[in-house]
Amino acid sequence: MKKFLTVTTLTILVLLLFVPSFSQGLKMKYKDFKGVKQEYRFFAGNSFEMLNLTDEQRDKIEDLQADQHKSMIEYLYKLSLKNFELAELMRKSPDEKKALKLVEEINRIKLDMEKSRISNHFKIRALLNDQQKKIFDENFGFGFGIGRNWNGKFSGKGFMLRDDCPFNDFDED
């Protein structure tokens, strides 16, 4: 009897905690959800299918992305080393001048990474025609969105701002 009461009490507590979180629900149909999953997969995979690229454009973009990825690996390695040096300096013998110098070097590496990223973005954009540039700017820009770039930050037009987003339905049902 004691076991039954304990299990029943725990079940009721769990239901009381979790049921309110599902009470609002989503104003979304299954077909809309399917589209969301497909679109997320599109951006998450860093695919350029939407642009209808020629084989030549695709090859050049893949080469640019490979070079960019290599340079980012090098930058991240340098950044990790500098961060480790700073941590070691602060742990063993904190010295303000040396620490500030390391912080400047770390920030210089981060700046170089951003410059490289922006440069690569415009190199890719230069390979596109006007119609492709419009699509590229809307979906692969530097704003927030559901796609992620090499370091995990969001990029793109912004999923919630898209016309086909099922979440921005402001109609009162």
Short mmCIF file of N, CA and C in Angstrom, two decimals:
data_model
loop_
_atom_site.label_atom_id
_atom_site.label_comp_id
_atom_site.label_asym_id
_atom_site.label_seq_id
_atom_site.Cartn_x
_atom_site.Cartn_y
_atom_site.Cartn_z
N MET A 1 0.83 -1.19 0.00
CA MET A 1 0.00 0.00 0.00
C MET A 1 0.87 1.26 0.00
N LYS A 2 1.95 1.20 0.79
CA LYS A 2 2.85 2.34 0.88
C LYS A 2 3.50 2.61 -0.48
N LYS A 3 3.88 1.55 -1.17
CA LYS A 3 4.49 1.68 -2.49
C LYS A 3 3.50 2.30 -3.48
N PHE A 4 2.28 1.84 -3.42
CA PHE A 4 1.24 2.35 -4.32
C PHE A 4 1.02 3.84 -4.10
N LEU A 5 0.95 4.27 -2.85
CA LEU A 5 0.75 5.69 -2.55
C LEU A 5 1.94 6.53 -3.01
N THR A 6 3.14 6.00 -2.83
CA THR A 6 4.34 6.72 -3.26
C THR A 6 4.35 6.90 -4.78
N VAL A 7 4.08 5.83 -5.49
CA VAL A 7 4.07 5.88 -6.96
C VAL A 7 2.96 6.82 -7.44
N THR A 8 1.80 6.73 -6.85
CA THR A 8 0.68 7.59 -7.24
C THR A 8 1.00 9.05 -6.98
N THR A 9 1.57 9.34 -5.82
CA THR A 9 1.93 10.71 -5.47
C THR A 9 2.97 11.26 -6.45
N LEU A 10 3.98 10.48 -6.74
CA LEU A 10 5.01 10.92 -7.69
C LEU A 10 4.43 11.15 -9.08
N THR A 11 3.55 10.29 -9.50
CA THR A 11 2.92 10.44 -10.82
C THR A 11 2.11 11.73 -10.88
N ILE A 12 1.36 12.00 -9.83
CA ILE A 12 0.56 13.23 -9.78
C ILE A 12 1.46 14.45 -9.78
N LEU A 13 2.54 14.42 -9.03
CA LEU A 13 3.48 15.55 -9.00
C LEU A 13 4.10 15.79 -10.37
N VAL A 14 4.50 14.73 -11.02
CA VAL A 14 5.09 14.87 -12.36
C VAL A 14 4.07 15.46 -13.32
N LEU A 15 2.86 14.98 -13.28
CA LEU A 15 1.81 15.51 -14.15
C LEU A 15 1.54 16.98 -13.85
N LEU A 16 1.52 17.34 -12.58
CA LEU A 16 1.28 18.74 -12.22
C LEU A 16 2.41 19.65 -12.69
N LEU A 17 3.60 19.12 -12.75
CA LEU A 17 4.74 19.92 -13.21
C LEU A 17 4.79 20.06 -14.73
N PHE A 18 4.49 18.99 -15.45
CA PHE A 18 4.71 18.99 -16.89
C PHE A 18 3.49 19.30 -17.74
N VAL A 19 2.31 19.03 -17.25
CA VAL A 19 1.12 19.28 -18.05
C VAL A 19 0.95 20.76 -18.38
N PRO A 20 1.16 21.70 -17.45
CA PRO A 20 1.01 23.11 -17.82
C PRO A 20 1.96 23.55 -18.94
N SER A 21 3.10 22.91 -19.04
CA SER A 21 4.03 23.31 -20.09
C SER A 21 3.52 22.94 -21.48
N PHE A 22 2.62 21.98 -21.57
CA PHE A 22 2.06 21.57 -22.85
C PHE A 22 0.67 22.15 -23.10
N SER A 23 0.17 22.93 -22.17
CA SER A 23 -1.22 23.39 -22.27
C SER A 23 -1.43 24.38 -23.41
N GLN A 24 -0.43 25.18 -23.75
CA GLN A 24 -0.57 26.16 -24.82
C GLN A 24 -0.62 25.49 -26.19
N GLY A 25 0.21 24.50 -26.38
CA GLY A 25 0.24 23.82 -27.67
C GLY A 25 0.88 24.69 -28.74
N LEU A 26 1.03 24.14 -29.93
CA LEU A 26 1.57 24.88 -31.05
C LEU A 26 0.47 25.08 -32.08
N LYS A 27 0.38 26.27 -32.63
CA LYS A 27 -0.60 26.53 -33.68
C LYS A 27 0.03 26.13 -35.01
N MET A 28 0.15 24.85 -35.20
CA MET A 28 0.91 24.38 -36.33
C MET A 28 0.37 23.04 -36.78
N LYS A 29 0.22 22.88 -38.06
CA LYS A 29 -0.25 21.61 -38.60
C LYS A 29 0.94 20.72 -38.88
N TYR A 30 0.69 19.44 -39.04
CA TYR A 30 1.78 18.49 -39.28
C TYR A 30 2.54 18.83 -40.54
N LYS A 31 1.83 19.21 -41.61
CA LYS A 31 2.53 19.51 -42.85
C LYS A 31 3.46 20.71 -42.66
N ASP A 32 3.05 21.69 -41.84
CA ASP A 32 3.93 22.82 -41.57
C ASP A 32 5.16 22.37 -40.81
N PHE A 33 4.97 21.47 -39.86
CA PHE A 33 6.10 20.98 -39.07
C PHE A 33 7.09 20.24 -39.96
N LYS A 34 6.56 19.48 -40.91
CA LYS A 34 7.42 18.75 -41.83
C LYS A 34 8.27 19.74 -42.63
N GLY A 35 7.68 20.85 -43.05
CA GLY A 35 8.43 21.87 -43.78
C GLY A 35 9.51 22.50 -42.93
N VAL A 36 9.21 22.70 -41.66
CA VAL A 36 10.20 23.28 -40.75
C VAL A 36 11.39 22.35 -40.64
N LYS A 37 11.13 21.06 -40.48
CA LYS A 37 12.24 20.11 -40.36
C LYS A 37 13.09 20.10 -41.62
N GLN A 38 12.44 20.13 -42.78
CA GLN A 38 13.19 20.13 -44.03
C GLN A 38 14.02 21.39 -44.16
N GLU A 39 13.44 22.53 -43.81
CA GLU A 39 14.17 23.77 -43.94
C GLU A 39 15.34 23.81 -42.96
N TYR A 40 15.13 23.32 -41.75
CA TYR A 40 16.22 23.28 -40.79
C TYR A 40 17.36 22.41 -41.32
N ARG A 41 17.00 21.27 -41.88
CA ARG A 41 18.03 20.38 -42.41
C ARG A 41 18.77 21.07 -43.54
N PHE A 42 18.06 21.85 -44.36
CA PHE A 42 18.69 22.56 -45.47
C PHE A 42 19.76 23.52 -44.96
N PHE A 43 19.41 24.34 -43.99
CA PHE A 43 20.38 25.31 -43.51
C PHE A 43 21.46 24.66 -42.67
N ALA A 44 21.09 23.69 -41.86
CA ALA A 44 22.07 23.06 -40.98
C ALA A 44 23.12 22.32 -41.79
N GLY A 45 22.75 21.81 -42.97
CA GLY A 45 23.70 21.09 -43.80
C GLY A 45 24.55 22.00 -44.65
N ASN A 46 24.37 23.32 -44.54
CA ASN A 46 25.12 24.29 -45.31
C ASN A 46 24.99 24.00 -46.81
N SER A 47 23.79 23.69 -47.24
CA SER A 47 23.53 23.32 -48.63
C SER A 47 23.19 24.56 -49.45
N PHE A 48 23.57 24.52 -50.71
CA PHE A 48 23.28 25.63 -51.60
C PHE A 48 22.28 25.22 -52.68
N GLU A 49 21.47 24.21 -52.40
CA GLU A 49 20.53 23.70 -53.40
C GLU A 49 19.55 24.76 -53.86
N MET A 50 19.17 25.64 -52.96
CA MET A 50 18.19 26.67 -53.27
C MET A 50 18.70 27.62 -54.37
N LEU A 51 20.01 27.71 -54.53
CA LEU A 51 20.59 28.66 -55.48
C LEU A 51 20.64 28.14 -56.91
N ASN A 52 20.40 26.86 -57.12
CA ASN A 52 20.49 26.26 -58.46
C ASN A 52 21.84 26.57 -59.11
N LEU A 53 22.89 26.16 -58.46
CA LEU A 53 24.25 26.43 -58.93
C LEU A 53 24.62 25.56 -60.11
N THR A 54 25.48 26.11 -60.96
CA THR A 54 26.06 25.30 -62.03
C THR A 54 27.15 24.43 -61.40
N ASP A 55 27.60 23.43 -62.14
CA ASP A 55 28.66 22.57 -61.63
C ASP A 55 29.94 23.36 -61.36
N GLU A 56 30.23 24.31 -62.23
CA GLU A 56 31.43 25.14 -62.06
C GLU A 56 31.33 25.99 -60.79
N GLN A 57 30.17 26.61 -60.58
CA GLN A 57 29.97 27.41 -59.37
C GLN A 57 30.09 26.54 -58.12
N ARG A 58 29.47 25.36 -58.18
CA ARG A 58 29.50 24.45 -57.03
C ARG A 58 30.95 24.06 -56.69
N ASP A 59 31.74 23.74 -57.72
CA ASP A 59 33.14 23.35 -57.49
C ASP A 59 33.94 24.49 -56.88
N LYS A 60 33.75 25.71 -57.41
CA LYS A 60 34.48 26.86 -56.88
C LYS A 60 34.08 27.15 -55.43
N ILE A 61 32.79 27.05 -55.15
CA ILE A 61 32.32 27.30 -53.78
C ILE A 61 32.84 26.23 -52.83
N GLU A 62 32.85 24.98 -53.26
CA GLU A 62 33.39 23.92 -52.42
C GLU A 62 34.87 24.14 -52.14
N ASP A 63 35.62 24.61 -53.14
CA ASP A 63 37.04 24.92 -52.93
C ASP A 63 37.20 26.07 -51.93
N LEU A 64 36.38 27.12 -52.09
CA LEU A 64 36.43 28.24 -51.16
C LEU A 64 36.09 27.79 -49.74
N GLN A 65 35.09 26.96 -49.61
CA GLN A 65 34.70 26.48 -48.28
C GLN A 65 35.79 25.61 -47.66
N ALA A 66 36.43 24.79 -48.47
CA ALA A 66 37.51 23.94 -47.95
C ALA A 66 38.67 24.80 -47.47
N ASP A 67 39.04 25.80 -48.27
CA ASP A 67 40.13 26.70 -47.86
C ASP A 67 39.76 27.46 -46.59
N GLN A 68 38.50 27.90 -46.52
CA GLN A 68 38.04 28.63 -45.34
C GLN A 68 38.08 27.73 -44.11
N HIS A 69 37.66 26.50 -44.28
CA HIS A 69 37.66 25.56 -43.16
C HIS A 69 39.09 25.31 -42.66
N LYS A 70 40.03 25.16 -43.58
CA LYS A 70 41.43 24.98 -43.19
C LYS A 70 41.94 26.19 -42.42
N SER A 71 41.65 27.38 -42.92
CA SER A 71 42.13 28.58 -42.23
C SER A 71 41.48 28.72 -40.86
N MET A 72 40.21 28.35 -40.73
CA MET A 72 39.54 28.43 -39.43
C MET A 72 40.15 27.44 -38.44
N ILE A 73 40.54 26.28 -38.92
CA ILE A 73 41.20 25.31 -38.04
C ILE A 73 42.51 25.89 -37.52
N GLU A 74 43.26 26.54 -38.41
CA GLU A 74 44.52 27.17 -37.98
C GLU A 74 44.26 28.28 -36.98
N TYR A 75 43.26 29.13 -37.25
CA TYR A 75 42.94 30.22 -36.32
C TYR A 75 42.49 29.67 -34.97
N LEU A 76 41.66 28.65 -34.99
CA LEU A 76 41.17 28.08 -33.73
C LEU A 76 42.31 27.45 -32.93
N TYR A 77 43.26 26.86 -33.64
CA TYR A 77 44.43 26.29 -32.96
C TYR A 77 45.24 27.40 -32.28
N LYS A 78 45.49 28.47 -33.02
CA LYS A 78 46.23 29.61 -32.45
C LYS A 78 45.47 30.21 -31.27
N LEU A 79 44.16 30.34 -31.44
CA LEU A 79 43.33 30.91 -30.38
C LEU A 79 43.36 30.03 -29.13
N SER A 80 43.29 28.73 -29.31
CA SER A 80 43.34 27.81 -28.17
C SER A 80 44.67 27.92 -27.44
N LEU A 81 45.75 28.01 -28.21
CA LEU A 81 47.07 28.15 -27.59
C LEU A 81 47.18 29.43 -26.78
N LYS A 82 46.71 30.54 -27.34
CA LYS A 82 46.79 31.82 -26.63
C LYS A 82 45.90 31.80 -25.38
N ASN A 83 44.73 31.21 -25.48
CA ASN A 83 43.86 31.11 -24.30
C ASN A 83 44.50 30.25 -23.22
N PHE A 84 45.16 29.17 -23.65
CA PHE A 84 45.85 28.31 -22.69
C PHE A 84 47.02 29.06 -22.04
N GLU A 85 47.78 29.81 -22.86
CA GLU A 85 48.89 30.60 -22.31
C GLU A 85 48.38 31.61 -21.29
N LEU A 86 47.27 32.25 -21.59
CA LEU A 86 46.69 33.23 -20.66
C LEU A 86 46.25 32.55 -19.37
N ALA A 87 45.61 31.41 -19.47
CA ALA A 87 45.18 30.68 -18.27
C ALA A 87 46.38 30.26 -17.43
N GLU A 88 47.42 29.78 -18.09
CA GLU A 88 48.64 29.38 -17.37
C GLU A 88 49.31 30.57 -16.70
N LEU A 89 49.36 31.68 -17.41
CA LEU A 89 49.96 32.89 -16.85
C LEU A 89 49.19 33.34 -15.61
N MET A 90 47.88 33.35 -15.71
CA MET A 90 47.07 33.80 -14.58
C MET A 90 47.12 32.82 -13.42
N ARG A 91 47.33 31.55 -13.72
CA ARG A 91 47.39 30.54 -12.67
C ARG A 91 48.73 30.56 -11.95
N LYS A 92 49.82 30.62 -12.71
CA LYS A 92 51.16 30.51 -12.12
C LYS A 92 51.66 31.83 -11.56
N SER A 93 51.78 32.83 -12.41
CA SER A 93 52.33 34.11 -11.97
C SER A 93 51.61 35.25 -12.68
N PRO A 94 50.51 35.71 -12.13
CA PRO A 94 49.74 36.77 -12.78
C PRO A 94 50.57 38.04 -12.99
N ASP A 95 50.63 38.47 -14.24
CA ASP A 95 51.34 39.69 -14.60
C ASP A 95 50.42 40.49 -15.52
N GLU A 96 50.06 41.68 -15.10
CA GLU A 96 49.06 42.46 -15.84
C GLU A 96 49.51 42.79 -17.26
N LYS A 97 50.77 43.21 -17.41
CA LYS A 97 51.24 43.59 -18.75
C LYS A 97 51.25 42.40 -19.71
N LYS A 98 51.74 41.27 -19.23
CA LYS A 98 51.77 40.07 -20.08
C LYS A 98 50.35 39.59 -20.40
N ALA A 99 49.48 39.67 -19.41
CA ALA A 99 48.10 39.23 -19.61
C ALA A 99 47.40 40.13 -20.64
N LEU A 100 47.60 41.43 -20.53
CA LEU A 100 46.99 42.35 -21.49
C LEU A 100 47.54 42.13 -22.90
N LYS A 101 48.83 41.83 -22.98
CA LYS A 101 49.43 41.55 -24.28
C LYS A 101 48.81 40.28 -24.89
N LEU A 102 48.62 39.25 -24.07
CA LEU A 102 47.98 38.03 -24.56
C LEU A 102 46.53 38.28 -24.97
N VAL A 103 45.82 39.11 -24.22
CA VAL A 103 44.44 39.44 -24.57
C VAL A 103 44.40 40.16 -25.92
N GLU A 104 45.35 41.06 -26.15
CA GLU A 104 45.42 41.74 -27.45
C GLU A 104 45.68 40.74 -28.58
N GLU A 105 46.56 39.78 -28.34
CA GLU A 105 46.84 38.76 -29.35
C GLU A 105 45.60 37.90 -29.61
N ILE A 106 44.89 37.55 -28.55
CA ILE A 106 43.66 36.76 -28.70
C ILE A 106 42.64 37.54 -29.52
N ASN A 107 42.47 38.81 -29.22
CA ASN A 107 41.52 39.63 -29.96
C ASN A 107 41.95 39.83 -31.41
N ARG A 108 43.24 39.90 -31.66
CA ARG A 108 43.74 40.02 -33.02
C ARG A 108 43.40 38.76 -33.82
N ILE A 109 43.55 37.61 -33.19
CA ILE A 109 43.20 36.35 -33.86
C ILE A 109 41.70 36.31 -34.17
N LYS A 110 40.88 36.72 -33.20
CA LYS A 110 39.43 36.75 -33.43
C LYS A 110 39.06 37.72 -34.55
N LEU A 111 39.74 38.86 -34.59
CA LEU A 111 39.49 39.83 -35.66
C LEU A 111 39.87 39.24 -37.02
N ASP A 112 41.01 38.56 -37.08
CA ASP A 112 41.43 37.92 -38.33
C ASP A 112 40.43 36.85 -38.76
N MET A 113 39.87 36.13 -37.80
CA MET A 113 38.86 35.12 -38.11
C MET A 113 37.62 35.76 -38.73
N GLU A 114 37.15 36.85 -38.15
CA GLU A 114 35.97 37.53 -38.68
C GLU A 114 36.25 38.11 -40.06
N LYS A 115 37.44 38.70 -40.24
CA LYS A 115 37.79 39.24 -41.56
C LYS A 115 37.81 38.13 -42.60
N SER A 116 38.35 36.99 -42.24
CA SER A 116 38.41 35.85 -43.15
C SER A 116 37.01 35.36 -43.49
N ARG A 117 36.16 35.29 -42.49
CA ARG A 117 34.78 34.83 -42.70
C ARG A 117 34.03 35.77 -43.64
N ILE A 118 34.16 37.06 -43.42
CA ILE A 118 33.48 38.04 -44.26
C ILE A 118 34.04 38.02 -45.68
N SER A 119 35.35 37.92 -45.78
CA SER A 119 35.98 37.84 -47.09
C SER A 119 35.49 36.63 -47.87
N ASN A 120 35.41 35.49 -47.20
CA ASN A 120 34.92 34.27 -47.85
C ASN A 120 33.47 34.42 -48.29
N HIS A 121 32.66 35.06 -47.46
CA HIS A 121 31.26 35.30 -47.80
C HIS A 121 31.15 36.08 -49.12
N PHE A 122 31.95 37.13 -49.25
CA PHE A 122 31.87 37.95 -50.45
C PHE A 122 32.55 37.29 -51.65
N LYS A 123 33.51 36.41 -51.42
CA LYS A 123 34.08 35.63 -52.52
C LYS A 123 33.03 34.69 -53.10
N ILE A 124 32.27 34.05 -52.22
CA ILE A 124 31.19 33.17 -52.68
C ILE A 124 30.13 33.98 -53.40
N ARG A 125 29.78 35.11 -52.83
CA ARG A 125 28.74 35.96 -53.42
C ARG A 125 29.15 36.45 -54.81
N ALA A 126 30.44 36.70 -55.02
CA ALA A 126 30.93 37.18 -56.31
C ALA A 126 30.77 36.14 -57.42
N LEU A 127 30.65 34.88 -57.06
CA LEU A 127 30.50 33.82 -58.05
C LEU A 127 29.06 33.68 -58.56
N LEU A 128 28.13 34.36 -57.92
CA LEU A 128 26.70 34.17 -58.21
C LEU A 128 26.17 35.21 -59.18
N ASN A 129 25.08 34.86 -59.88
CA ASN A 129 24.40 35.84 -60.72
C ASN A 129 23.44 36.65 -59.85
N ASP A 130 22.74 37.61 -60.46
CA ASP A 130 21.89 38.52 -59.67
C ASP A 130 20.77 37.80 -58.93
N GLN A 131 20.12 36.86 -59.60
CA GLN A 131 19.02 36.13 -58.95
C GLN A 131 19.56 35.28 -57.79
N GLN A 132 20.69 34.64 -57.99
CA GLN A 132 21.30 33.83 -56.93
C GLN A 132 21.76 34.70 -55.77
N LYS A 133 22.26 35.90 -56.09
CA LYS A 133 22.69 36.82 -55.02
C LYS A 133 21.52 37.21 -54.13
N LYS A 134 20.36 37.43 -54.75
CA LYS A 134 19.18 37.79 -53.96
C LYS A 134 18.82 36.67 -52.99
N ILE A 135 18.79 35.44 -53.48
CA ILE A 135 18.48 34.29 -52.64
C ILE A 135 19.55 34.11 -51.57
N PHE A 136 20.80 34.27 -51.97
CA PHE A 136 21.93 34.12 -51.05
C PHE A 136 21.84 35.14 -49.92
N ASP A 137 21.56 36.39 -50.28
CA ASP A 137 21.47 37.45 -49.27
C ASP A 137 20.31 37.23 -48.31
N GLU A 138 19.22 36.69 -48.81
CA GLU A 138 18.06 36.45 -47.95
C GLU A 138 18.27 35.27 -47.00
N ASN A 139 19.03 34.28 -47.42
CA ASN A 139 19.12 33.04 -46.65
C ASN A 139 20.48 32.75 -46.03
N PHE A 140 21.51 33.39 -46.52
CA PHE A 140 22.85 33.09 -46.01
C PHE A 140 23.53 34.36 -45.52
N GLY A 141 22.76 35.34 -45.10
CA GLY A 141 23.33 36.60 -44.66
C GLY A 141 23.94 36.48 -43.28
N PHE A 142 24.27 37.63 -42.72
CA PHE A 142 24.92 37.64 -41.41
C PHE A 142 23.95 37.88 -40.28
N GLY A 143 22.66 37.88 -40.55
CA GLY A 143 21.69 38.06 -39.49
C GLY A 143 21.46 36.77 -38.73
N PHE A 144 20.47 36.78 -37.85
CA PHE A 144 20.16 35.57 -37.10
C PHE A 144 19.24 34.71 -37.94
N GLY A 145 19.19 33.44 -37.63
CA GLY A 145 18.35 32.53 -38.39
C GLY A 145 18.54 31.12 -37.90
N ILE A 146 18.12 30.14 -38.68
CA ILE A 146 18.23 28.77 -38.22
C ILE A 146 19.47 28.07 -38.73
N GLY A 147 20.21 28.68 -39.63
CA GLY A 147 21.43 28.05 -40.12
C GLY A 147 22.60 28.42 -39.23
N ARG A 148 23.57 27.57 -39.17
CA ARG A 148 24.75 27.86 -38.36
C ARG A 148 25.98 27.88 -39.24
N ASN A 149 26.89 28.79 -38.92
CA ASN A 149 28.13 28.81 -39.68
C ASN A 149 29.17 27.95 -38.99
N TRP A 150 30.42 28.05 -39.36
CA TRP A 150 31.47 27.14 -38.90
C TRP A 150 31.65 27.15 -37.38
N ASN A 151 31.38 28.25 -36.71
CA ASN A 151 31.62 28.30 -35.27
C ASN A 151 30.34 28.20 -34.44
N GLY A 152 29.26 27.78 -35.07
CA GLY A 152 28.04 27.54 -34.33
C GLY A 152 27.14 28.74 -34.19
N LYS A 153 27.55 29.89 -34.69
CA LYS A 153 26.69 31.06 -34.61
C LYS A 153 25.64 30.97 -35.70
N PHE A 154 24.51 31.60 -35.44
CA PHE A 154 23.43 31.58 -36.41
C PHE A 154 23.73 32.52 -37.56
N SER A 155 23.24 32.16 -38.73
CA SER A 155 23.34 33.05 -39.89
C SER A 155 22.09 32.86 -40.73
N GLY A 156 21.75 33.86 -41.48
CA GLY A 156 20.58 33.76 -42.35
C GLY A 156 19.60 34.87 -42.09
N LYS A 157 18.49 34.82 -42.78
CA LYS A 157 17.50 35.89 -42.72
C LYS A 157 16.81 35.95 -41.37
N GLY A 158 16.68 34.87 -40.72
CA GLY A 158 15.96 34.84 -39.45
C GLY A 158 14.69 34.04 -39.62
N PHE A 159 14.68 32.87 -39.08
CA PHE A 159 13.58 31.94 -39.31
C PHE A 159 12.25 32.54 -38.90
N MET A 160 12.19 33.21 -37.78
CA MET A 160 10.92 33.74 -37.30
C MET A 160 10.42 34.89 -38.17
N LEU A 161 11.30 35.47 -38.98
CA LEU A 161 10.89 36.57 -39.84
C LEU A 161 10.45 36.09 -41.22
N ARG A 162 10.62 34.83 -41.49
CA ARG A 162 10.29 34.28 -42.81
C ARG A 162 8.78 34.23 -42.99
N ASP A 163 8.33 34.43 -44.21
CA ASP A 163 6.90 34.41 -44.51
C ASP A 163 6.30 33.03 -44.30
N ASP A 164 7.08 31.99 -44.55
CA ASP A 164 6.54 30.64 -44.47
C ASP A 164 6.72 30.00 -43.09
N CYS A 165 7.12 30.78 -42.10
CA CYS A 165 7.32 30.24 -40.76
C CYS A 165 5.95 30.00 -40.11
N PRO A 166 5.69 28.78 -39.65
CA PRO A 166 4.38 28.49 -39.05
C PRO A 166 4.19 29.15 -37.69
N PHE A 167 5.25 29.64 -37.07
CA PHE A 167 5.14 30.22 -35.74
C PHE A 167 4.71 31.69 -35.78
N ASN A 168 4.86 32.37 -36.90
CA ASN A 168 4.52 33.78 -36.92
C ASN A 168 3.12 34.02 -37.48
N ASP A 169 2.24 33.06 -37.27
CA ASP A 169 0.84 33.19 -37.67
C ASP A 169 0.14 34.01 -36.60
N PHE A 170 -0.19 35.25 -36.93
CA PHE A 170 -0.77 36.15 -35.95
C PHE A 170 -2.30 36.13 -35.97
N ASP A 171 -2.88 35.25 -36.78
CA ASP A 171 -4.34 35.14 -36.82
C ASP A 171 -4.83 34.55 -35.52
N GLU A 172 -5.92 35.08 -35.04
CA GLU A 172 -6.54 34.54 -33.83
C GLU A 172 -7.44 33.39 -34.24
N ASP A 173 -7.16 32.20 -33.76
CA ASP A 173 -7.98 31.03 -34.10
C ASP A 173 -9.11 30.86 -33.13
#
